[in-house]
Amino acid sequence: MNGGDWYDPDAWQPVEQSADSAAEPDPHDEATSAITGAFLAVADLEGPEAVSALAMAAVERALMAGMSEDETIEQLTTTVRQYMARIRDAREGEAK
C-alpha cells in the first residue's frame, strides 16, 4: 500500500525553541522525532513490510540516545497507533 494519499509534507510545522533549548538539543526529543518521522516516511515510501525492520533500528537508536525501555516502547506504540489510524482513515475514505 502506498500511503502517499494521506502524507502531506507541507503539514509539518517546526516547534519553536527557546535560545537555551536550541543550543543543547535534547537527545530524547531527537530520538522521538526520528522514530516517528522514520516510521511514517518508510511506511509511505516502502509500505508496511519495511516498518518491521525499521522498528528494530528505531529501538536501537532510542536506547543509544538514552531513552529508557519504557519510553521507547511508549513512543513506538504511539507511532504505530498513528500509522494504523492513517491506514484505517485511508481505507474508510476509499470505501466511500
Tab-separated table of N, CA and C in Angstrom:
chain	number	residue	atom	x	y	z
A	1	MET	N	0.840	-1.180	0.000
A	1	MET	CA	0.000	0.000	0.000
A	1	MET	C	0.876	1.231	0.000
A	2	ASN	N	0.621	2.136	-0.864
A	2	ASN	CA	1.346	3.391	-0.892
A	2	ASN	C	0.549	4.408	-0.100
A	3	GLY	N	1.133	4.919	0.950
A	3	GLY	CA	0.432	5.864	1.806
A	3	GLY	C	0.516	7.284	1.318
A	4	GLY	N	0.961	7.511	0.095
A	4	GLY	CA	1.132	8.856	-0.413
A	4	GLY	C	-0.135	9.677	-0.417
A	5	ASP	N	-1.286	9.024	-0.369
A	5	ASP	CA	-2.540	9.768	-0.379
A	5	ASP	C	-2.778	10.528	0.919
A	6	TRP	N	-2.233	10.046	2.026
A	6	TRP	CA	-2.505	10.699	3.293
A	6	TRP	C	-1.330	11.504	3.817
A	7	TYR	N	-0.160	11.359	3.270
A	7	TYR	CA	1.013	12.050	3.790
A	7	TYR	C	1.128	13.424	3.162
A	8	ASP	N	1.164	14.450	3.968
A	8	ASP	CA	1.288	15.824	3.489
A	8	ASP	C	2.524	16.455	4.112
A	9	PRO	N	3.649	16.485	3.385
A	9	PRO	CA	4.871	17.040	3.964
A	9	PRO	C	4.751	18.520	4.299
A	10	ASP	N	3.816	19.229	3.656
A	10	ASP	CA	3.634	20.645	3.940
A	10	ASP	C	2.897	20.881	5.250
A	11	ALA	N	2.294	19.832	5.810
A	11	ALA	CA	1.548	19.972	7.058
A	11	ALA	C	2.480	20.022	8.262
A	12	TRP	N	3.726	19.627	8.100
A	12	TRP	CA	4.680	19.625	9.205
A	12	TRP	C	4.994	21.050	9.613
A	13	GLN	N	4.966	21.312	10.897
A	13	GLN	CA	5.290	22.631	11.419
A	13	GLN	C	6.399	22.481	12.455
A	14	PRO	N	7.489	23.249	12.313
A	14	PRO	CA	8.560	23.148	13.308
A	14	PRO	C	8.108	23.673	14.668
A	15	VAL	N	8.673	23.104	15.710
A	15	VAL	CA	8.374	23.545	17.066
A	15	VAL	C	9.325	24.672	17.406
A	16	GLU	N	8.772	25.773	17.917
A	16	GLU	CA	9.622	26.889	18.303
A	16	GLU	C	10.401	26.506	19.555
A	17	GLN	N	11.679	26.920	19.579
A	17	GLN	CA	12.530	26.589	20.706
A	17	GLN	C	13.058	27.870	21.332
A	18	SER	N	13.293	27.795	22.630
A	18	SER	CA	13.939	28.919	23.300
A	18	SER	C	15.415	28.892	22.938
A	19	ALA	N	16.113	29.958	23.213
A	19	ALA	CA	17.548	30.035	22.902
A	19	ALA	C	18.319	28.938	23.632
A	20	ASP	N	17.917	28.638	24.880
A	20	ASP	CA	18.594	27.596	25.651
A	20	ASP	C	18.402	26.222	25.034
A	21	SER	N	17.173	25.901	24.636
A	21	SER	CA	16.920	24.570	24.100
A	21	SER	C	17.497	24.413	22.705
A	22	ALA	N	17.632	25.507	21.963
A	22	ALA	CA	18.208	25.431	20.627
A	22	ALA	C	19.703	25.135	20.701
A	23	ALA	N	20.355	25.587	21.763
A	23	ALA	CA	21.792	25.377	21.908
A	23	ALA	C	22.120	23.933	22.255
A	24	GLU	N	21.317	23.305	23.080
A	24	GLU	CA	21.540	21.926	23.517
A	24	GLU	C	20.341	21.070	23.133
A	25	PRO	N	20.384	20.400	21.992
A	25	PRO	CA	19.242	19.550	21.635
A	25	PRO	C	19.091	18.397	22.619
A	26	ASP	N	17.862	18.106	22.953
A	26	ASP	CA	17.555	17.012	23.868
A	26	ASP	C	17.590	15.702	23.091
A	27	PRO	N	18.459	14.766	23.466
A	27	PRO	CA	18.529	13.500	22.727
A	27	PRO	C	17.214	12.722	22.753
A	28	HIS	N	16.424	12.878	23.818
A	28	HIS	CA	15.129	12.205	23.868
A	28	HIS	C	14.203	12.762	22.798
A	29	ASP	N	14.160	14.092	22.666
A	29	ASP	CA	13.313	14.712	21.640
A	29	ASP	C	13.782	14.330	20.247
A	30	GLU	N	15.082	14.322	20.041
A	30	GLU	CA	15.617	13.936	18.737
A	30	GLU	C	15.278	12.492	18.411
A	31	ALA	N	15.398	11.613	19.393
A	31	ALA	CA	15.075	10.202	19.163
A	31	ALA	C	13.590	10.028	18.879
A	32	THR	N	12.758	10.733	19.623
A	32	THR	CA	11.312	10.650	19.411
A	32	THR	C	10.946	11.124	18.018
A	33	SER	N	11.485	12.263	17.613
A	33	SER	CA	11.214	12.794	16.274
A	33	SER	C	11.733	11.848	15.199
A	34	ALA	N	12.897	11.294	15.433
A	34	ALA	CA	13.481	10.373	14.456
A	34	ALA	C	12.636	9.118	14.308
A	35	ILE	N	12.156	8.593	15.414
A	35	ILE	CA	11.334	7.380	15.365
A	35	ILE	C	10.053	7.651	14.580
A	36	THR	N	9.336	8.693	14.957
A	36	THR	CA	8.062	8.995	14.298
A	36	THR	C	8.256	9.310	12.829
A	37	GLY	N	9.203	10.189	12.528
A	37	GLY	CA	9.438	10.576	11.139
A	37	GLY	C	9.880	9.412	10.278
A	38	ALA	N	10.753	8.591	10.814
A	38	ALA	CA	11.247	7.450	10.044
A	38	ALA	C	10.143	6.439	9.767
A	39	PHE	N	9.330	6.144	10.765
A	39	PHE	CA	8.240	5.189	10.564
A	39	PHE	C	7.305	5.666	9.460
A	40	LEU	N	6.874	6.909	9.555
A	40	LEU	CA	5.904	7.411	8.596
A	40	LEU	C	6.509	7.530	7.202
A	41	ALA	N	7.766	7.941	7.112
A	41	ALA	CA	8.408	8.059	5.802
A	41	ALA	C	8.604	6.692	5.157
A	42	VAL	N	9.082	5.723	5.928
A	42	VAL	CA	9.297	4.381	5.379
A	42	VAL	C	7.967	3.748	4.992
A	43	ALA	N	6.977	3.898	5.843
A	43	ALA	CA	5.669	3.340	5.519
A	43	ALA	C	5.108	3.969	4.254
A	44	ASP	N	5.326	5.260	4.101
A	44	ASP	CA	4.828	5.971	2.922
A	44	ASP	C	5.555	5.519	1.663
A	45	LEU	N	6.868	5.361	1.750
A	45	LEU	CA	7.668	5.034	0.566
A	45	LEU	C	7.732	3.546	0.258
A	46	GLU	N	7.874	2.731	1.291
A	46	GLU	CA	8.142	1.309	1.089
A	46	GLU	C	6.995	0.386	1.470
A	47	GLY	N	6.046	0.898	2.216
A	47	GLY	CA	4.920	0.082	2.628
A	47	GLY	C	5.131	-0.539	3.989
A	48	PRO	N	4.094	-1.169	4.498
A	48	PRO	CA	4.119	-1.721	5.848
A	48	PRO	C	5.186	-2.790	6.073
A	49	GLU	N	5.585	-3.504	5.026
A	49	GLU	CA	6.571	-4.574	5.198
A	49	GLU	C	7.904	-4.037	5.721
A	50	ALA	N	8.252	-2.824	5.320
A	50	ALA	CA	9.536	-2.246	5.722
A	50	ALA	C	9.511	-1.730	7.155
A	51	VAL	N	8.334	-1.536	7.715
A	51	VAL	CA	8.216	-0.969	9.050
A	51	VAL	C	8.809	-1.891	10.109
A	52	SER	N	8.701	-3.185	9.947
A	52	SER	CA	9.225	-4.133	10.926
A	52	SER	C	10.740	-3.985	11.095
A	53	ALA	N	11.445	-3.925	9.993
A	53	ALA	CA	12.905	-3.744	10.071
A	53	ALA	C	13.249	-2.392	10.678
A	54	LEU	N	12.462	-1.397	10.359
A	54	LEU	CA	12.705	-0.067	10.907
A	54	LEU	C	12.492	-0.047	12.417
A	55	ALA	N	11.539	-0.823	12.907
A	55	ALA	CA	11.271	-0.857	14.343
A	55	ALA	C	12.513	-1.288	15.118
A	56	MET	N	13.214	-2.272	14.607
A	56	MET	CA	14.423	-2.736	15.289
A	56	MET	C	15.488	-1.643	15.320
A	57	ALA	N	15.670	-0.957	14.211
A	57	ALA	CA	16.643	0.131	14.159
A	57	ALA	C	16.223	1.286	15.066
A	58	ALA	N	14.929	1.573	15.127
A	58	ALA	CA	14.436	2.661	15.968
A	58	ALA	C	14.664	2.361	17.443
A	59	VAL	N	14.453	1.122	17.840
A	59	VAL	CA	14.684	0.738	19.227
A	59	VAL	C	16.157	0.929	19.579
A	60	GLU	N	17.028	0.472	18.713
A	60	GLU	CA	18.464	0.623	18.967
A	60	GLU	C	18.848	2.094	19.092
A	61	ARG	N	18.352	2.921	18.178
A	61	ARG	CA	18.686	4.351	18.203
A	61	ARG	C	18.147	5.015	19.470
A	62	ALA	N	16.920	4.690	19.848
A	62	ALA	CA	16.319	5.291	21.038
A	62	ALA	C	17.106	4.929	22.292
A	63	LEU	N	17.477	3.672	22.406
A	63	LEU	CA	18.233	3.249	23.582
A	63	LEU	C	19.617	3.888	23.604
A	64	MET	N	20.230	4.031	22.437
A	64	MET	CA	21.534	4.697	22.359
A	64	MET	C	21.426	6.177	22.725
A	65	ALA	N	20.267	6.785	22.489
A	65	ALA	CA	20.046	8.187	22.817
A	65	ALA	C	19.716	8.381	24.297
A	66	GLY	N	19.613	7.270	25.019
A	66	GLY	CA	19.374	7.360	26.447
A	66	GLY	C	17.927	7.222	26.869
A	67	MET	N	17.052	6.901	25.932
A	67	MET	CA	15.660	6.683	26.316
A	67	MET	C	15.569	5.364	27.077
A	68	SER	N	14.703	5.345	28.076
A	68	SER	CA	14.502	4.098	28.809
A	68	SER	C	13.710	3.126	27.939
A	69	GLU	N	13.691	1.879	28.345
A	69	GLU	CA	12.905	0.885	27.606
A	69	GLU	C	11.430	1.267	27.588
A	70	ASP	N	10.929	1.728	28.731
A	70	ASP	CA	9.514	2.120	28.791
A	70	ASP	C	9.223	3.292	27.869
A	71	GLU	N	10.103	4.308	27.842
A	71	GLU	CA	9.915	5.449	26.946
A	71	GLU	C	9.943	5.005	25.489
A	72	THR	N	10.853	4.113	25.178
A	72	THR	CA	10.974	3.618	23.808
A	72	THR	C	9.716	2.862	23.391
A	73	ILE	N	9.247	1.986	24.243
A	73	ILE	CA	8.034	1.217	23.945
A	73	ILE	C	6.843	2.154	23.799
A	74	GLU	N	6.739	3.135	24.677
A	74	GLU	CA	5.629	4.091	24.594
A	74	GLU	C	5.660	4.855	23.271
A	75	GLN	N	6.846	5.310	22.853
A	75	GLN	CA	6.956	6.049	21.601
A	75	GLN	C	6.635	5.166	20.407
A	76	LEU	N	7.139	3.961	20.403
A	76	LEU	CA	6.837	3.053	19.297
A	76	LEU	C	5.342	2.743	19.235
A	77	THR	N	4.734	2.526	20.382
A	77	THR	CA	3.306	2.243	20.422
A	77	THR	C	2.506	3.427	19.887
A	78	THR	N	2.851	4.623	20.304
A	78	THR	CA	2.168	5.827	19.822
A	78	THR	C	2.325	5.974	18.316
A	79	THR	N	3.525	5.761	17.823
A	79	THR	CA	3.781	5.895	16.391
A	79	THR	C	3.006	4.858	15.593
A	80	VAL	N	3.010	3.613	16.056
A	80	VAL	CA	2.277	2.561	15.357
A	80	VAL	C	0.780	2.857	15.373
A	81	ARG	N	0.270	3.359	16.470
A	81	ARG	CA	-1.159	3.712	16.524
A	81	ARG	C	-1.489	4.827	15.533
A	82	GLN	N	-0.597	5.812	15.410
A	82	GLN	CA	-0.804	6.887	14.434
A	82	GLN	C	-0.828	6.305	13.023
A	83	TYR	N	0.098	5.423	12.743
A	83	TYR	CA	0.174	4.805	11.420
A	83	TYR	C	-1.080	3.972	11.142
A	84	MET	N	-1.516	3.200	12.122
A	84	MET	CA	-2.712	2.377	11.949
A	84	MET	C	-3.940	3.254	11.715
A	85	ALA	N	-4.026	4.376	12.411
A	85	ALA	CA	-5.161	5.285	12.223
A	85	ALA	C	-5.148	5.863	10.811
A	86	ARG	N	-3.980	6.169	10.304
A	86	ARG	CA	-3.887	6.694	8.939
A	86	ARG	C	-4.301	5.651	7.913
A	87	ILE	N	-3.908	4.413	8.122
A	87	ILE	CA	-4.319	3.337	7.212
A	87	ILE	C	-5.838	3.174	7.269
A	88	ARG	N	-6.371	3.133	8.482
A	88	ARG	CA	-7.817	2.969	8.651
A	88	ARG	C	-8.566	4.117	7.980
A	89	ASP	N	-8.104	5.350	8.205
A	89	ASP	CA	-8.761	6.508	7.605
A	89	ASP	C	-8.688	6.466	6.084
A	90	ALA	N	-7.540	6.042	5.549
A	90	ALA	CA	-7.387	5.949	4.094
A	90	ALA	C	-8.327	4.883	3.529
A	91	ARG	N	-8.427	3.754	4.203
A	91	ARG	CA	-9.317	2.678	3.736
A	91	ARG	C	-10.778	3.099	3.814
A	92	GLU	N	-11.144	3.784	4.888
A	92	GLU	CA	-12.520	4.263	5.019
A	92	GLU	C	-12.829	5.294	3.942
A	93	GLY	N	-11.834	6.124	3.609
A	93	GLY	CA	-12.016	7.114	2.550
A	93	GLY	C	-12.183	6.461	1.193
A	94	GLU	N	-11.446	5.378	0.954
A	94	GLU	CA	-11.552	4.654	-0.314
A	94	GLU	C	-12.894	3.936	-0.420
A	95	ALA	N	-13.436	3.496	0.720
A	95	ALA	CA	-14.694	2.755	0.727
A	95	ALA	C	-15.901	3.656	0.443
A	96	LYS	N	-15.726	4.933	0.657
A	96	LYS	CA	-16.854	5.868	0.454
A	96	LYS	C	-17.028	6.245	-0.982
